[in-house]
Amino acid sequence: MTALITGASRGIGAACARALKAAGYDVIINYNNSDKEAQDLAAELGAKAIKADVSDAAQVRKMFDEAGGVDVLVCNAGISLFKMFCDMTVDDWNRIFSVNFGGTVNCIEAALPSMVHNKF
């Protein structure tokens, strides 16, 4: 069984990767910016790390192609900006929405066909 965790290079995502590995899953660590942290975690767990921006559907499809079959998907990737609400721009909101919501949709769309086929 293989588990793919988005945003898994640190924090909650890294904790999910460790827990799933301890439960016996093969783990795939997705990351976008934290290369060193992702590579260190992959080495620690004997896992695979794949760089992909989840807000980009083409990168997500490529990530799932590289991952092979995925049995468990944890959509953990997310961003925030440390700004006052009144200082947020439309571009800021669009970026947050495209990663936090769009990234989840992109990953579910990529994972769903095989999960439905396998009755997961």
PDB file of C-alpha atoms in Angstrom:
ATOM      1  CA  MET A   1       0.000   0.000   0.000  1.00  0.00           C
ATOM      2  CA  THR A   2       1.282   3.428  -0.978  1.00  0.00           C
ATOM      3  CA  ALA A   3       0.436   6.753   0.651  1.00  0.00           C
ATOM      4  CA  LEU A   4       1.110  10.134  -0.962  1.00  0.00           C
ATOM      5  CA  ILE A   5       1.177  13.126   1.370  1.00  0.00           C
ATOM      6  CA  THR A   6       1.175  16.615  -0.114  1.00  0.00           C
ATOM      7  CA  GLY A   7       3.113  19.310   1.694  1.00  0.00           C
ATOM      8  CA  ALA A   8       4.957  16.569   3.573  1.00  0.00           C
ATOM      9  CA  SER A   9       8.409  18.087   3.942  1.00  0.00           C
ATOM     10  CA  ARG A  10       7.755  19.466   7.432  1.00  0.00           C
ATOM     11  CA  GLY A  11       5.171  20.054  10.147  1.00  0.00           C
ATOM     12  CA  ILE A  12       1.885  18.161   9.994  1.00  0.00           C
ATOM     13  CA  GLY A  13       2.720  16.624   6.615  1.00  0.00           C
ATOM     14  CA  ALA A  14       6.001  15.189   7.903  1.00  0.00           C
ATOM     15  CA  ALA A  15       4.188  13.813  10.959  1.00  0.00           C
ATOM     16  CA  CYS A  16       1.633  12.147   8.653  1.00  0.00           C
ATOM     17  CA  ALA A  17       4.454  10.649   6.571  1.00  0.00           C
ATOM     18  CA  ARG A  18       6.131   9.245   9.694  1.00  0.00           C
ATOM     19  CA  ALA A  19       2.849   7.835  11.030  1.00  0.00           C
ATOM     20  CA  LEU A  20       1.944   6.200   7.727  1.00  0.00           C
ATOM     21  CA  LYS A  21       5.440   4.713   7.376  1.00  0.00           C
ATOM     22  CA  ALA A  22       5.169   3.339  10.937  1.00  0.00           C
ATOM     23  CA  ALA A  23       1.818   1.811   9.949  1.00  0.00           C
ATOM     24  CA  GLY A  24       3.541  -0.053   7.112  1.00  0.00           C
ATOM     25  CA  TYR A  25       2.804   2.125   4.093  1.00  0.00           C
ATOM     26  CA  ASP A  26       5.240   2.970   1.345  1.00  0.00           C
ATOM     27  CA  VAL A  27       5.371   6.749   1.564  1.00  0.00           C
ATOM     28  CA  ILE A  28       5.672   9.388  -1.130  1.00  0.00           C
ATOM     29  CA  ILE A  29       6.562  12.857   0.107  1.00  0.00           C
ATOM     30  CA  ASN A  30       5.325  15.749  -2.002  1.00  0.00           C
ATOM     31  CA  TYR A  31       6.954  19.139  -1.578  1.00  0.00           C
ATOM     32  CA  ASN A  32       7.302  22.339  -3.534  1.00  0.00           C
ATOM     33  CA  ASN A  33       9.860  24.591  -1.853  1.00  0.00           C
ATOM     34  CA  SER A  34      11.476  22.734   1.055  1.00  0.00           C
ATOM     35  CA  ASP A  35      13.882  20.522  -0.891  1.00  0.00           C
ATOM     36  CA  LYS A  36      16.397  19.841   1.888  1.00  0.00           C
ATOM     37  CA  GLU A  37      13.708  19.004   4.435  1.00  0.00           C
ATOM     38  CA  ALA A  38      11.928  16.709   1.949  1.00  0.00           C
ATOM     39  CA  GLN A  39      15.131  14.902   0.980  1.00  0.00           C
ATOM     40  CA  ASP A  40      16.151  14.488   4.639  1.00  0.00           C
ATOM     41  CA  LEU A  41      12.727  13.056   5.525  1.00  0.00           C
ATOM     42  CA  ALA A  42      12.789  10.757   2.506  1.00  0.00           C
ATOM     43  CA  ALA A  43      16.201   9.438   3.596  1.00  0.00           C
ATOM     44  CA  GLU A  44      14.965   8.989   7.171  1.00  0.00           C
ATOM     45  CA  LEU A  45      11.906   7.018   6.077  1.00  0.00           C
ATOM     46  CA  GLY A  46      13.288   5.229   3.041  1.00  0.00           C
ATOM     47  CA  ALA A  47      10.637   7.093   1.074  1.00  0.00           C
ATOM     48  CA  LYS A  48      10.421   8.838  -2.271  1.00  0.00           C
ATOM     49  CA  ALA A  49      10.216  12.643  -2.488  1.00  0.00           C
ATOM     50  CA  ILE A  50       8.569  14.285  -5.488  1.00  0.00           C
ATOM     51  CA  LYS A  51       8.642  18.023  -6.126  1.00  0.00           C
ATOM     52  CA  ALA A  52       5.390  19.386  -7.550  1.00  0.00           C
ATOM     53  CA  ASP A  53       3.290  22.518  -7.142  1.00  0.00           C
ATOM     54  CA  VAL A  54      -0.143  21.101  -6.330  1.00  0.00           C
ATOM     55  CA  SER A  55      -1.851  24.187  -7.729  1.00  0.00           C
ATOM     56  CA  ASP A  56      -0.602  23.177 -11.195  1.00  0.00           C
ATOM     57  CA  ALA A  57      -2.719  20.309 -12.569  1.00  0.00           C
ATOM     58  CA  ALA A  58      -0.022  19.283 -15.066  1.00  0.00           C
ATOM     59  CA  GLN A  59       2.587  18.970 -12.303  1.00  0.00           C
ATOM     60  CA  VAL A  60       0.120  16.966 -10.205  1.00  0.00           C
ATOM     61  CA  ARG A  61      -0.566  14.544 -13.074  1.00  0.00           C
ATOM     62  CA  LYS A  62       3.185  14.121 -13.589  1.00  0.00           C
ATOM     63  CA  MET A  63       3.642  13.525  -9.846  1.00  0.00           C
ATOM     64  CA  PHE A  64       0.971  10.799  -9.849  1.00  0.00           C
ATOM     65  CA  ASP A  65       2.508   9.220 -12.963  1.00  0.00           C
ATOM     66  CA  GLU A  66       5.878   9.140 -11.212  1.00  0.00           C
ATOM     67  CA  ALA A  67       4.331   7.831  -7.998  1.00  0.00           C
ATOM     68  CA  GLY A  68       2.612   4.921  -9.671  1.00  0.00           C
ATOM     69  CA  GLY A  69      -0.388   3.586  -7.797  1.00  0.00           C
ATOM     70  CA  VAL A  70      -1.537   5.586  -4.792  1.00  0.00           C
ATOM     71  CA  ASP A  71      -3.810   3.904  -2.261  1.00  0.00           C
ATOM     72  CA  VAL A  72      -3.974   6.690   0.337  1.00  0.00           C
ATOM     73  CA  LEU A  73      -3.956  10.425  -0.350  1.00  0.00           C
ATOM     74  CA  VAL A  74      -3.391  13.026   2.355  1.00  0.00           C
ATOM     75  CA  CYS A  75      -4.048  16.536   1.017  1.00  0.00           C
ATOM     76  CA  ASN A  76      -1.970  18.525   3.473  1.00  0.00           C
ATOM     77  CA  ALA A  77      -0.307  21.162   1.271  1.00  0.00           C
ATOM     78  CA  GLY A  78      -1.345  24.687   2.088  1.00  0.00           C
ATOM     79  CA  ILE A  79      -0.011  28.201   2.264  1.00  0.00           C
ATOM     80  CA  SER A  80      -0.792  31.344   4.198  1.00  0.00           C
ATOM     81  CA  LEU A  81       0.458  34.872   4.068  1.00  0.00           C
ATOM     82  CA  PHE A  82       1.422  36.828   7.129  1.00  0.00           C
ATOM     83  CA  LYS A  83      -0.317  40.059   6.236  1.00  0.00           C
ATOM     84  CA  MET A  84      -3.106  42.112   7.635  1.00  0.00           C
ATOM     85  CA  PHE A  85      -6.404  41.281   5.969  1.00  0.00           C
ATOM     86  CA  CYS A  86      -6.652  44.831   4.626  1.00  0.00           C
ATOM     87  CA  ASP A  87      -3.212  44.454   2.994  1.00  0.00           C
ATOM     88  CA  MET A  88      -4.108  41.306   1.040  1.00  0.00           C
ATOM     89  CA  THR A  89      -4.314  41.727  -2.723  1.00  0.00           C
ATOM     90  CA  VAL A  90      -6.460  39.835  -5.197  1.00  0.00           C
ATOM     91  CA  ASP A  91      -3.281  38.057  -6.358  1.00  0.00           C
ATOM     92  CA  ASP A  92      -2.580  37.016  -2.750  1.00  0.00           C
ATOM     93  CA  TRP A  93      -6.086  35.548  -2.396  1.00  0.00           C
ATOM     94  CA  ASN A  94      -5.873  33.820  -5.767  1.00  0.00           C
ATOM     95  CA  ARG A  95      -2.552  32.163  -4.843  1.00  0.00           C
ATOM     96  CA  ILE A  96      -3.864  30.966  -1.478  1.00  0.00           C
ATOM     97  CA  PHE A  97      -7.045  29.617  -3.074  1.00  0.00           C
ATOM     98  CA  SER A  98      -5.181  27.942  -5.942  1.00  0.00           C
ATOM     99  CA  VAL A  99      -2.900  26.027  -3.543  1.00  0.00           C
ATOM    100  CA  ASN A 100      -5.219  25.344  -0.605  1.00  0.00           C
ATOM    101  CA  PHE A 101      -8.366  24.483  -2.549  1.00  0.00           C
ATOM    102  CA  GLY A 102      -7.211  23.985  -6.136  1.00  0.00           C
ATOM    103  CA  GLY A 103      -4.323  21.770  -5.035  1.00  0.00           C
ATOM    104  CA  THR A 104      -6.714  19.504  -3.170  1.00  0.00           C
ATOM    105  CA  VAL A 105      -9.021  19.276  -6.195  1.00  0.00           C
ATOM    106  CA  ASN A 106      -6.080  18.568  -8.542  1.00  0.00           C
ATOM    107  CA  CYS A 107      -4.805  15.762  -6.326  1.00  0.00           C
ATOM    108  CA  ILE A 108      -8.223  14.187  -5.807  1.00  0.00           C
ATOM    109  CA  GLU A 109      -8.875  14.254  -9.562  1.00  0.00           C
ATOM    110  CA  ALA A 110      -5.535  12.512 -10.156  1.00  0.00           C
ATOM    111  CA  ALA A 111      -6.020   9.906  -7.406  1.00  0.00           C
ATOM    112  CA  LEU A 112      -9.714   9.164  -7.817  1.00  0.00           C
ATOM    113  CA  PRO A 113      -9.754   6.943 -10.933  1.00  0.00           C
ATOM    114  CA  SER A 114      -7.456   4.298  -9.448  1.00  0.00           C
ATOM    115  CA  MET A 115      -9.023   4.587  -6.000  1.00  0.00           C
ATOM    116  CA  VAL A 116     -12.516   3.995  -7.411  1.00  0.00           C
ATOM    117  CA  HIS A 117     -11.203   1.138  -9.544  1.00  0.00           C
ATOM    118  CA  ASN A 118      -9.627  -0.434  -6.436  1.00  0.00           C
ATOM    119  CA  LYS A 119     -12.760   0.290  -4.358  1.00  0.00           C
ATOM    120  CA  PHE A 120     -10.894   2.550  -1.922  1.00  0.00           C
TER     121      PHE A 120
END
